[in-house]
PDB file of C-alpha atoms and ligand atoms in Angstrom:
ATOM      1  CA  UNK A   1     128.843  83.149 135.977  1.00  0.00           C
ATOM      2  CA  UNK A   2     127.557  85.943 135.355  1.00  0.00           C
ATOM      3  CA  UNK A   3     130.448  87.220 133.779  1.00  0.00           C
ATOM      4  CA  UNK A   4     131.012  91.231 134.475  1.00  0.00           C
ATOM      5  CA  UNK A   5     127.822  91.616 135.844  1.00  0.00           C
ATOM      6  CA  UNK A   6     128.508  88.713 138.634  1.00  0.00           C
ATOM      7  CA  UNK A   7     126.391  89.776 142.545  1.00  0.00           C
ATOM      8  CA  UNK A   8     124.503  93.012 140.773  1.00  0.00           C
ATOM      9  CA  UNK A   9     119.676  93.271 141.293  1.00  0.00           C
ATOM     10  CA  UNK A  10     118.525  94.105 138.023  1.00  0.00           C
ATOM     11  CA  UNK A  11     115.344  94.262 136.714  1.00  0.00           C
ATOM     12  CA  UNK A  12     114.768  91.783 134.135  1.00  0.00           C
ATOM     13  CA  UNK A  13     111.237  92.515 132.394  1.00  0.00           C
ATOM     14  CA  UNK A  14     107.778  93.434 133.265  1.00  0.00           C
ATOM     15  CA  UNK A  15     106.079  90.914 135.735  1.00  0.00           C
ATOM     16  CA  UNK A  16     103.589  91.630 133.334  1.00  0.00           C
ATOM     17  CA  UNK A  17     105.681  89.839 130.493  1.00  0.00           C
ATOM     18  CA  UNK A  18     105.722  86.266 133.324  1.00  0.00           C
ATOM     19  CA  UNK A  19     103.866  84.419 132.253  1.00  0.00           C
ATOM     20  CA  UNK A  20     102.282  80.298 133.203  1.00  0.00           C
ATOM     21  CA  UNK A  21     104.222  79.850 130.272  1.00  0.00           C
ATOM     22  CA  UNK A  22     108.105  78.378 131.517  1.00  0.00           C
ATOM     23  CA  UNK A  23     109.843  81.695 129.829  1.00  0.00           C
ATOM     24  CA  UNK A  24     113.904  81.593 128.015  1.00  0.00           C
ATOM     25  CA  UNK A  25     115.607  85.028 129.104  1.00  0.00           C
ATOM     26  CA  UNK A  26     119.137  85.385 128.966  1.00  0.00           C
ATOM     27  CA  UNK A  27     121.214  87.222 132.053  1.00  0.00           C
ATOM     28  CA  UNK A  28     125.016  88.098 131.577  1.00  0.00           C
ATOM     29  CA  UNK A  29     125.393  85.355 129.341  1.00  0.00           C
ATOM     30  CA  UNK A  30     123.168  82.654 132.064  1.00  0.00           C
ATOM     31  CA  UNK A  31     120.475  81.370 130.046  1.00  0.00           C
ATOM     32  CA  UNK A  32     117.358  81.432 132.851  1.00  0.00           C
ATOM     33  CA  UNK A  33     113.976  79.758 132.620  1.00  0.00           C
ATOM     34  CA  UNK A  34     110.636  81.402 134.275  1.00  0.00           C
ATOM     35  CA  UNK A  35     107.587  81.230 135.499  1.00  0.00           C
ATOM     36  CA  UNK A  36     104.618  82.018 136.671  1.00  0.00           C
ATOM     37  CA  UNK A  37     103.979  79.494 139.981  1.00  0.00           C
ATOM     38  CA  UNK A  38     100.681  81.654 141.038  1.00  0.00           C
ATOM     39  CA  UNK A  39      99.414  85.006 141.441  1.00  0.00           C
ATOM     40  CA  UNK A  40     102.166  85.629 144.279  1.00  0.00           C
ATOM     41  CA  UNK A  41     104.901  83.705 143.227  1.00  0.00           C
ATOM     42  CA  UNK A  42     107.160  84.002 139.853  1.00  0.00           C
ATOM     43  CA  UNK A  43     110.371  81.371 140.039  1.00  0.00           C
ATOM     44  CA  UNK A  44     113.621  81.814 138.479  1.00  0.00           C
ATOM     45  CA  UNK A  45     115.747  78.930 138.330  1.00  0.00           C
ATOM     46  CA  UNK A  46     119.361  78.241 136.345  1.00  0.00           C
ATOM     47  CA  UNK A  47     117.617  76.514 132.760  1.00  0.00           C
ATOM     48  CA  UNK A  48     119.760  73.647 132.710  1.00  0.00           C
ATOM     49  CA  UNK A  49     117.700  70.582 134.133  1.00  0.00           C
ATOM     50  CA  UNK A  50     120.263  68.600 136.590  1.00  0.00           C
ATOM     51  CA  UNK A  51     119.449  65.719 135.079  1.00  0.00           C
ATOM     52  CA  UNK A  52     121.077  65.714 131.808  1.00  0.00           C
ATOM     53  CA  UNK A  53     121.282  69.621 131.488  1.00  0.00           C
ATOM     54  CA  UNK A  54     118.233  70.285 128.615  1.00  0.00           C
ATOM     55  CA  UNK A  55     116.668  73.797 128.751  1.00  0.00           C
ATOM     56  CA  UNK A  56     113.978  73.754 131.498  1.00  0.00           C
ATOM     57  CA  UNK A  57     112.326  76.224 129.296  1.00  0.00           C
ATOM     58  CA  UNK A  58     111.374  73.381 127.071  1.00  0.00           C
ATOM     59  CA  UNK A  59     108.902  72.064 129.613  1.00  0.00           C
ATOM     60  CA  UNK A  60     105.652  72.901 130.520  1.00  0.00           C
ATOM     61  CA  UNK A  61     104.328  73.987 134.227  1.00  0.00           C
ATOM     62  CA  UNK A  62     102.057  71.340 136.133  1.00  0.00           C
ATOM     63  CA  UNK A  63      98.838  71.988 137.648  1.00  0.00           C
ATOM     64  CA  UNK A  64     100.515  72.599 140.632  1.00  0.00           C
ATOM     65  CA  UNK A  65     102.532  74.861 139.465  1.00  0.00           C
ATOM     66  CA  UNK A  66     105.425  73.300 139.500  1.00  0.00           C
ATOM     67  CA  UNK A  67     107.686  72.842 136.304  1.00  0.00           C
ATOM     68  CA  UNK A  68     107.845  69.211 134.104  1.00  0.00           C
ATOM     69  CA  UNK A  69     111.107  69.091 132.140  1.00  0.00           C
ATOM     70  CA  UNK A  70     109.868  67.727 128.993  1.00  0.00           C
ATOM     71  CA  UNK A  71     112.603  64.816 128.934  1.00  0.00           C
ATOM     72  CA  UNK A  72     112.413  62.492 131.453  1.00  0.00           C
ATOM     73  CA  UNK A  73     109.552  64.708 133.057  1.00  0.00           C
ATOM     74  CA  UNK A  74     111.247  65.206 136.427  1.00  0.00           C
ATOM     75  CA  UNK A  75     108.944  68.073 138.057  1.00  0.00           C
ATOM     76  CA  UNK A  76     111.099  71.719 140.193  1.00  0.00           C
ATOM     77  CA  UNK A  77     109.265  73.687 141.944  1.00  0.00           C
ATOM     78  CA  UNK A  78     109.335  77.595 142.589  1.00  0.00           C
ATOM     79  CA  UNK A  79     112.687  76.600 144.521  1.00  0.00           C
ATOM     80  CA  UNK A  80     114.119  74.053 142.593  1.00  0.00           C
ATOM     81  CA  UNK A  81     113.688  71.445 144.301  1.00  0.00           C
ATOM     82  CA  UNK A  82     113.491  68.361 142.560  1.00  0.00           C
ATOM     83  CA  UNK A  83     109.115  67.390 143.631  1.00  0.00           C
ATOM     84  CA  UNK A  84     109.159  63.975 141.490  1.00  0.00           C
ATOM     85  CA  UNK A  85     111.659  61.750 139.208  1.00  0.00           C
ATOM     86  CA  UNK A  86     108.920  59.342 137.029  1.00  0.00           C
ATOM     87  CA  UNK A  87     110.277  55.458 137.197  1.00  0.00           C
ATOM     88  CA  UNK A  88     112.621  55.929 139.203  1.00  0.00           C
ATOM     89  CA  UNK A  89     109.675  56.327 143.348  1.00  0.00           C
ATOM     90  CA  UNK A  90     112.663  55.582 145.731  1.00  0.00           C
ATOM     91  CA  UNK A  91     115.099  57.938 144.428  1.00  0.00           C
ATOM     92  CA  UNK A  92     117.004  60.595 147.091  1.00  0.00           C
ATOM     93  CA  UNK A  93     115.532  63.609 145.348  1.00  0.00           C
ATOM     94  CA  UNK A  94     117.147  65.831 148.149  1.00  0.00           C
ATOM     95  CA  UNK A  95     120.298  66.148 145.882  1.00  0.00           C
ATOM     96  CA  UNK A  96     118.599  66.227 142.309  1.00  0.00           C
ATOM     97  CA  UNK A  97     117.276  70.003 142.372  1.00  0.00           C
ATOM     98  CA  UNK A  98     117.861  71.704 140.558  1.00  0.00           C
ATOM     99  CA  UNK A  99     119.349  76.002 140.953  1.00  0.00           C
ATOM    100  CA  UNK A 100     117.320  78.640 142.180  1.00  0.00           C
ATOM    101  CA  UNK A 101     117.904  82.010 141.882  1.00  0.00           C
ATOM    102  CA  UNK A 102     117.339  85.283 144.204  1.00  0.00           C
ATOM    103  CA  UNK A 103     113.949  86.974 142.885  1.00  0.00           C
ATOM    104  CA  UNK A 104     112.285  89.951 143.694  1.00  0.00           C
ATOM    105  CA  UNK A 105     109.400  91.406 142.346  1.00  0.00           C
ATOM    106  CA  UNK A 106     108.846  95.142 143.123  1.00  0.00           C
ATOM    107  CA  UNK A 107     107.911  98.649 141.210  1.00  0.00           C
ATOM    108  CA  UNK A 108     105.848  96.089 138.417  1.00  0.00           C
ATOM    109  CA  UNK A 109     109.219  94.788 137.307  1.00  0.00           C
ATOM    110  CA  UNK A 110     110.839  91.424 138.430  1.00  0.00           C
ATOM    111  CA  UNK A 111     114.561  91.575 139.947  1.00  0.00           C
ATOM    112  CA  UNK A 112     117.189  88.582 139.554  1.00  0.00           C
ATOM    113  CA  UNK A 113     120.080  88.811 141.610  1.00  0.00           C
ATOM    114  CA  UNK A 114     123.220  87.948 139.315  1.00  0.00           C
ATOM    115  CA  UNK A 115     124.411  85.874 142.600  1.00  0.00           C
ATOM    116  CA  UNK A 116     122.870  83.386 145.321  1.00  0.00           C
ATOM    117  CA  UNK A 117     123.138  85.459 148.823  1.00  0.00           C
ATOM    118  CA  UNK A 118     122.448  89.065 148.139  1.00  0.00           C
ATOM    119  CA  UNK A 119     124.108  90.849 151.629  1.00  0.00           C
ATOM    120  CA  UNK A 120     121.366  94.008 150.577  1.00  0.00           C
ATOM    121  CA  UNK A 121     118.085  95.143 148.581  1.00  0.00           C
ATOM    122  CA  UNK A 122     117.719  96.125 145.121  1.00  0.00           C
ATOM    123  CA  UNK A 123     118.086  99.665 145.162  1.00  0.00           C
ATOM    124  CA  UNK A 124     114.856 101.026 143.264  1.00  0.00           C
ATOM    125  CA  UNK A 125     113.442 104.750 142.987  1.00  0.00           C
ATOM    126  CA  UNK A 126     110.414 105.756 144.442  1.00  0.00           C
ATOM    127  CA  UNK A 127     109.114 106.915 141.243  1.00  0.00           C
ATOM    128  CA  UNK A 128     108.875 103.274 140.274  1.00  0.00           C
ATOM    129  CA  UNK A 129     106.516 102.022 143.611  1.00  0.00           C
ATOM    130  CA  UNK A 130     103.849 105.756 143.569  1.00  0.00           C
ATOM    131  CA  UNK A 131     100.819 104.583 142.778  1.00  0.00           C
ATOM    132  CA  UNK A 132     100.100 108.098 141.768  1.00  0.00           C
ATOM    133  CA  UNK A 133     101.850 108.388 138.968  1.00  0.00           C
ATOM    134  CA  UNK A 134     101.439 107.705 134.806  1.00  0.00           C
ATOM    135  CA  UNK A 135     103.941 105.190 134.431  1.00  0.00           C
ATOM    136  CA  UNK A 136     105.294 103.813 130.129  1.00  0.00           C
ATOM    137  CA  UNK A 137     107.044 100.533 130.008  1.00  0.00           C
ATOM    138  CA  UNK A 138     109.243 100.080 126.846  1.00  0.00           C
ATOM    139  CA  UNK A 139     111.098  97.887 125.883  1.00  0.00           C
ATOM    140  CA  UNK A 140     114.008  96.948 123.218  1.00  0.00           C
ATOM    141  CA  UNK A 141     117.762  95.461 122.846  1.00  0.00           C
ATOM    142  CA  UNK A 142     120.587  96.909 120.993  1.00  0.00           C
ATOM    143  CA  UNK A 143     123.233  95.189 119.078  1.00  0.00           C
ATOM    144  CA  UNK A 144     126.055  97.106 122.142  1.00  0.00           C
ATOM    145  CA  UNK A 145     128.037  95.664 125.061  1.00  0.00           C
ATOM    146  CA  UNK A 146     125.315  97.263 129.147  1.00  0.00           C
ATOM    147  CA  UNK A 147     129.186  99.367 129.927  1.00  0.00           C
ATOM    148  CA  UNK A 148     129.018 101.712 125.995  1.00  0.00           C
ATOM    149  CA  UNK A 149     124.762 102.180 126.531  1.00  0.00           C
ATOM    150  CA  UNK A 150     125.018 102.649 129.918  1.00  0.00           C
ATOM    151  CA  UNK A 151     128.150 105.888 129.848  1.00  0.00           C
ATOM    152  CA  UNK A 152     125.771 106.854 126.752  1.00  0.00           C
ATOM    153  CA  UNK A 153     122.952 107.690 129.473  1.00  0.00           C
ATOM    154  CA  UNK A 154     125.128 109.368 131.929  1.00  0.00           C
ATOM    155  CA  UNK A 155     126.729 111.663 129.107  1.00  0.00           C
ATOM    156  CA  UNK A 156     124.967 114.505 129.606  1.00  0.00           C
ATOM    157  CA  UNK A 157     127.457 116.277 126.818  1.00  0.00           C
ATOM    158  CA  UNK A 158     125.324 114.745 123.736  1.00  0.00           C
ATOM    159  CA  UNK A 159     122.628 115.974 124.216  1.00  0.00           C
ATOM    160  CA  UNK A 160     122.868 119.307 122.291  1.00  0.00           C
ATOM    161  CA  UNK A 161     124.154 117.251 119.437  1.00  0.00           C
ATOM    162  CA  UNK A 162     122.168 113.860 119.442  1.00  0.00           C
ATOM    163  CA  UNK A 163     119.212 115.371 121.350  1.00  0.00           C
ATOM    164  CA  UNK A 164     119.249 118.312 119.278  1.00  0.00           C
ATOM    165  CA  UNK A 165     115.242 118.132 118.478  1.00  0.00           C
ATOM    166  CA  UNK A 166     114.646 116.764 121.784  1.00  0.00           C
ATOM    167  CA  UNK A 167     115.564 116.840 125.089  1.00  0.00           C
ATOM    168  CA  UNK A 168     118.768 118.891 124.617  1.00  0.00           C
ATOM    169  CA  UNK A 169     117.728 121.600 122.318  1.00  0.00           C
ATOM    170  CA  UNK A 170     117.244 123.694 125.531  1.00  0.00           C
ATOM    171  CA  UNK A 171     120.921 123.288 125.383  1.00  0.00           C
ATOM    172  CA  UNK A 172     121.651 124.172 122.484  1.00  0.00           C
ATOM    173  CA  UNK A 173     120.111 127.090 122.129  1.00  0.00           C
ATOM    174  CA  UNK A 174     121.770 128.246 125.156  1.00  0.00           C
ATOM    175  CA  UNK A 175     125.602 126.888 123.539  1.00  0.00           C
ATOM    176  CA  UNK A 176     127.966 129.759 122.472  1.00  0.00           C
ATOM    177  CA  UNK A 177     130.602 129.102 121.064  1.00  0.00           C
ATOM    178  CA  UNK A 178     133.308 129.014 124.445  1.00  0.00           C
ATOM    179  CA  UNK A 179     130.578 127.611 126.753  1.00  0.00           C
ATOM    180  CA  UNK A 180     131.356 125.760 129.478  1.00  0.00           C
ATOM    181  CA  UNK A 181     129.142 122.279 131.170  1.00  0.00           C
ATOM    182  CA  UNK A 182     130.011 122.515 134.690  1.00  0.00           C
ATOM    183  CA  UNK A 183     129.080 118.955 136.530  1.00  0.00           C
ATOM    184  CA  UNK A 184     128.350 117.851 140.346  1.00  0.00           C
ATOM    185  CA  UNK A 185     128.627 114.703 140.938  1.00  0.00           C
ATOM    186  CA  UNK A 186     127.775 113.961 144.185  1.00  0.00           C
ATOM    187  CA  UNK A 187     128.296 109.740 145.715  1.00  0.00           C
ATOM    188  CA  UNK A 188     125.107 108.662 146.544  1.00  0.00           C
ATOM    189  CA  UNK A 189     123.890 104.917 148.684  1.00  0.00           C
ATOM    190  CA  UNK A 190     122.744 104.301 145.426  1.00  0.00           C
ATOM    191  CA  UNK A 191     125.489 105.480 142.922  1.00  0.00           C
ATOM    192  CA  UNK A 192     125.400 109.168 142.376  1.00  0.00           C
ATOM    193  CA  UNK A 193     123.251 112.373 141.533  1.00  0.00           C
ATOM    194  CA  UNK A 194     124.726 114.582 138.828  1.00  0.00           C
ATOM    195  CA  UNK A 195     124.093 118.409 138.827  1.00  0.00           C
ATOM    196  CA  UNK A 196     124.776 120.020 135.438  1.00  0.00           C
ATOM    197  CA  UNK A 197     124.559 123.666 134.186  1.00  0.00           C
ATOM    198  CA  UNK A 198     126.340 125.351 131.337  1.00  0.00           C
ATOM    199  CA  UNK A 199     128.301 128.641 132.222  1.00  0.00           C
ATOM    200  CA  UNK A 200     126.355 130.901 134.570  1.00  0.00           C
ATOM    201  CA  UNK A 201     122.684 129.551 134.014  1.00  0.00           C
ATOM    202  CA  UNK A 202     121.217 128.059 137.009  1.00  0.00           C
ATOM    203  CA  UNK A 203     120.939 123.796 137.120  1.00  0.00           C
ATOM    204  CA  UNK A 204     117.841 122.414 135.859  1.00  0.00           C
ATOM    205  CA  UNK A 205     117.672 118.670 134.578  1.00  0.00           C
ATOM    206  CA  UNK A 206     119.715 116.670 137.141  1.00  0.00           C
ATOM    207  CA  UNK A 207     121.101 113.014 136.131  1.00  0.00           C
ATOM    208  CA  UNK A 208     121.580 110.052 139.116  1.00  0.00           C
ATOM    209  CA  UNK A 209     122.796 106.687 137.999  1.00  0.00           C
ATOM    210  CA  UNK A 210     121.561 104.101 140.225  1.00  0.00           C
ATOM    211  CA  UNK A 211     124.267 100.741 140.487  1.00  0.00           C
ATOM    212  CA  UNK A 212     125.233  99.193 138.401  1.00  0.00           C
ATOM    213  CA  UNK A 213     122.343  99.679 135.440  1.00  0.00           C
ATOM    214  CA  UNK A 214     120.410 102.385 135.742  1.00  0.00           C
ATOM    215  CA  UNK A 215     120.377 105.943 134.952  1.00  0.00           C
ATOM    216  CA  UNK A 216     117.079 108.005 136.450  1.00  0.00           C
ATOM    217  CA  UNK A 217     116.232 111.401 134.277  1.00  0.00           C
ATOM    218  CA  UNK A 218     114.606 114.182 136.023  1.00  0.00           C
ATOM    219  CA  UNK A 219     114.004 116.672 133.858  1.00  0.00           C
ATOM    220  CA  UNK A 220     111.538 119.227 136.355  1.00  0.00           C
ATOM    221  CA  UNK A 221     111.866 120.806 139.664  1.00  0.00           C
ATOM    222  CA  UNK A 222     108.774 120.157 142.453  1.00  0.00           C
ATOM    223  CA  UNK A 223     106.554 119.173 142.532  1.00  0.00           C
ATOM    224  CA  UNK A 224     106.454 118.221 138.604  1.00  0.00           C
ATOM    225  CA  UNK A 225     107.513 115.116 138.071  1.00  0.00           C
ATOM    226  CA  UNK A 226     108.609 113.549 134.524  1.00  0.00           C
ATOM    227  CA  UNK A 227     111.203 111.207 134.637  1.00  0.00           C
ATOM    228  CA  UNK A 228     112.707 108.596 132.678  1.00  0.00           C
ATOM    229  CA  UNK A 229     114.342 105.531 134.274  1.00  0.00           C
ATOM    230  CA  UNK A 230     116.538 103.419 132.114  1.00  0.00           C
ATOM    231  CA  UNK A 231     118.354 100.190 132.963  1.00  0.00           C
ATOM    232  CA  UNK A 232     120.832  98.906 130.667  1.00  0.00           C
ATOM    233  CA  UNK A 233     120.873  94.701 131.229  1.00  0.00           C
ATOM    234  CA  UNK A 234     123.222  92.831 129.600  1.00  0.00           C
ATOM    235  CA  UNK A 235     121.472  89.272 127.934  1.00  0.00           C
ATOM    236  CA  UNK A 236     123.394  87.968 124.799  1.00  0.00           C
ATOM    237  CA  UNK A 237     127.077  88.523 124.449  1.00  0.00           C
ATOM    238  CA  UNK A 238     126.964  92.371 123.344  1.00  0.00           C
ATOM    239  CA  UNK A 239     123.815  92.305 123.252  1.00  0.00           C
ATOM    240  CA  UNK A 240     121.701  94.488 125.801  1.00  0.00           C
ATOM    241  CA  UNK A 241     118.185  95.058 126.813  1.00  0.00           C
ATOM    242  CA  UNK A 242     116.788  98.893 126.605  1.00  0.00           C
ATOM    243  CA  UNK A 243     114.250  98.696 129.752  1.00  0.00           C
ATOM    244  CA  UNK A 244     112.680 102.248 129.791  1.00  0.00           C
ATOM    245  CA  UNK A 245     109.875 102.961 132.682  1.00  0.00           C
ATOM    246  CA  UNK A 246     108.819 107.278 131.818  1.00  0.00           C
ATOM    247  CA  UNK A 247     107.006 108.094 134.947  1.00  0.00           C
ATOM    248  CA  UNK A 248     104.742 111.837 135.083  1.00  0.00           C
ATOM    249  CA  UNK A 249     102.427 113.466 137.481  1.00  0.00           C
ATOM    250  CA  UNK A 250     100.458 116.045 135.348  1.00  0.00           C
ATOM    251  CA  UNK A 251      98.597 115.493 132.070  1.00  0.00           C
ATOM    252  CA  UNK A 252      97.468 112.245 133.252  1.00  0.00           C
ATOM    253  CA  UNK A 253      94.939 111.095 130.837  1.00  0.00           C
ATOM    254  CA  UNK A 254      94.605 108.429 128.754  1.00  0.00           C
ATOM    255  CA  UNK A 255      95.010 110.558 125.326  1.00  0.00           C
ATOM    256  CA  UNK A 256      97.806 112.393 126.540  1.00  0.00           C
ATOM    257  CA  UNK A 257      99.478 109.402 126.764  1.00  0.00           C
ATOM    258  CA  UNK A 258     101.007 108.614 123.066  1.00  0.00           C
ATOM    259  CA  UNK A 259     102.462 111.831 122.866  1.00  0.00           C
ATOM    260  CA  UNK A 260     104.333 111.282 126.084  1.00  0.00           C
ATOM    261  CA  UNK A 261     105.866 107.487 124.635  1.00  0.00           C
ATOM    262  CA  UNK A 262     106.052 108.623 121.548  1.00  0.00           C
ATOM    263  CA  UNK A 263     109.056 111.045 122.518  1.00  0.00           C
ATOM    264  CA  UNK A 264     110.084 109.179 124.711  1.00  0.00           C
ATOM    265  CA  UNK A 265     110.898 106.552 122.168  1.00  0.00           C
ATOM    266  CA  UNK A 266     112.114 109.363 119.527  1.00  0.00           C
ATOM    267  CA  UNK A 267     114.973 110.370 122.745  1.00  0.00           C
ATOM    268  CA  UNK A 268     116.245 106.336 122.981  1.00  0.00           C
ATOM    269  CA  UNK A 269     116.187 106.059 118.964  1.00  0.00           C
ATOM    270  CA  UNK A 270     118.576 108.603 118.463  1.00  0.00           C
ATOM    271  CA  UNK A 271     121.051 107.139 120.900  1.00  0.00           C
ATOM    272  CA  UNK A 272     121.231 103.817 119.603  1.00  0.00           C
ATOM    273  CA  UNK A 273     123.046 103.597 115.752  1.00  0.00           C
ATOM    274  CA  UNK A 274     125.968 105.518 117.891  1.00  0.00           C
ATOM    275  CA  UNK A 275     126.223 103.262 120.859  1.00  0.00           C
ATOM    276  CA  UNK A 276     125.943 100.388 118.557  1.00  0.00           C
ATOM    277  CA  UNK A 277     129.341 102.096 116.954  1.00  0.00           C
ATOM    278  CA  UNK A 278     131.041 101.760 119.569  1.00  0.00           C
ATOM    279  CA  UNK A 279     134.917 100.272 119.020  1.00  0.00           C
ATOM    280  CA  UNK A 280     136.062  98.618 120.915  1.00  0.00           C
ATOM    281  CA  UNK A 281     132.779  97.038 122.010  1.00  0.00           C
ATOM    282  CA  UNK A 282     133.014  97.146 125.495  1.00  0.00           C
ATOM    283  CA  UNK A 283     133.995 100.509 127.386  1.00  0.00           C
ATOM    284  CA  UNK A 284     137.613 100.175 127.472  1.00  0.00           C
ATOM    285  CA  UNK A 285     140.150 101.630 130.709  1.00  0.00           C
ATOM    286  CA  UNK A 286     140.037 105.418 130.781  1.00  0.00           C
ATOM    287  CA  UNK A 287     144.018 105.665 129.373  1.00  0.00           C
ATOM    288  CA  UNK A 288     142.213 104.024 126.126  1.00  0.00           C
ATOM    289  CA  UNK A 289     140.821 106.743 124.410  1.00  0.00           C
ATOM    290  CA  UNK A 290     141.194 110.874 124.830  1.00  0.00           C
ATOM    291  CA  UNK A 291     138.534 112.244 127.837  1.00  0.00           C
ATOM    292  CA  UNK A 292     137.484 116.236 128.375  1.00  0.00           C
ATOM    293  CA  UNK A 293     136.393 117.309 131.769  1.00  0.00           C
ATOM    294  CA  UNK A 294     132.888 117.266 130.433  1.00  0.00           C
ATOM    295  CA  UNK A 295     134.040 113.212 130.726  1.00  0.00           C
ATOM    296  CA  UNK A 296     133.379 113.434 134.516  1.00  0.00           C
ATOM    297  CA  UNK A 297     130.415 111.330 135.285  1.00  0.00           C
ATOM    298  CA  UNK A 298     130.792 109.015 132.708  1.00  0.00           C
ATOM    299  CA  UNK A 299     134.896 108.177 133.852  1.00  0.00           C
ATOM    300  CA  UNK A 300     133.377 108.062 136.933  1.00  0.00           C
ATOM    301  CA  UNK A 301     131.493 104.849 136.007  1.00  0.00           C
ATOM    302  CA  UNK A 302     133.419 104.056 133.843  1.00  0.00           C
ATOM    303  CA  UNK A 303     136.141 103.259 136.345  1.00  0.00           C
ATOM    304  CA  UNK A 304     133.508 102.124 139.773  1.00  0.00           C
ATOM    305  CA  UNK A 305     133.224  99.230 136.602  1.00  0.00           C
ATOM    306  CA  UNK A 306     136.737  98.515 135.711  1.00  0.00           C
ATOM    307  CA  UNK A 307     137.682  98.457 139.321  1.00  0.00           C
ATOM    308  CA  UNK A 308     134.663  96.542 140.766  1.00  0.00           C
ATOM    309  CA  UNK A 309     132.465  94.747 137.841  1.00  0.00           C
ATOM    310  CA  UNK A 310     134.702  93.685 135.044  1.00  0.00           C
ATOM    311  CA  UNK A 311     136.647  90.493 136.384  1.00  0.00           C
ATOM    312  CA  UNK A 312     133.428  89.222 138.534  1.00  0.00           C
TER     313      UNK A 312
HETATM  314  S1  LIG B 401     117.237  66.195 131.300  1.00  0.00           S
HETATM  315 FE1  LIG B 401     115.225  66.328 132.569  1.00  0.00          FE
HETATM  316  S2  LIG B 401     114.140  65.198 133.352  1.00  0.00           S
HETATM  317 FE2  LIG B 401     116.403  64.071 131.921  1.00  0.00          FE
END
């Protein structure tokens, strides 16, 4: 199960999209059914009825918050427990449950664990939970392997090229024909923090990798806060959901938001064709492609993925 992405926490979608109507979602190749049980409770089960294997997401929520399978009406609670088997009141329900997955509701997102017994909680950046920030949330799906998308997000040297009209224009303005990009990669409990700088210019933006599948770009020094967080979430084979959350602590009026939001979408869309054109689709071992010192941050991710996750 969850081949190549096993035993990981990842946000899957905004909680605002989880309703009483059972919803099918595919995470790392596994179909899930998700529904809101009540105001505080969300259920996440494998989308497979234990009776005859049909999709539970074809069913409906009962008045008590259970999910009723569409085929023979078996009912399951939020833990997957079988709560009712119509026409068979004497049947032992304890052995006929569905499979539930660990999940959390944090920062307006539904987090799912791709396994059954997490030994740690998800690493959640404070920008997702700080109530004092203006927040923009958007997701879309690309035809790409999540590892190519993740490397793109961690790849600072592409900014003055792919993003020369947006977040890369200041780098491009300072870049000389003989410029050198320096990068400090500091290991942290959540992944790493990358500090890039050009020649003898002082460092500006910092970038973080949150294992396994997220990048946080911090574009302004404190106390100003202007960040973009992107999660590269594997769904079906060679498909990735790009979940973008931008946060800021200034220009708080609603009238200011469209300009920021459109800018962030423009940045994201500048990457799409590049990532979707990758061949091979999934990141290969480092020796299969020609790398240079400025690839340090992406190669760090690639080595971790190939060593820890690819065969999981
Ligand atoms: S297949 Fe679900 S109740 Fe029979």
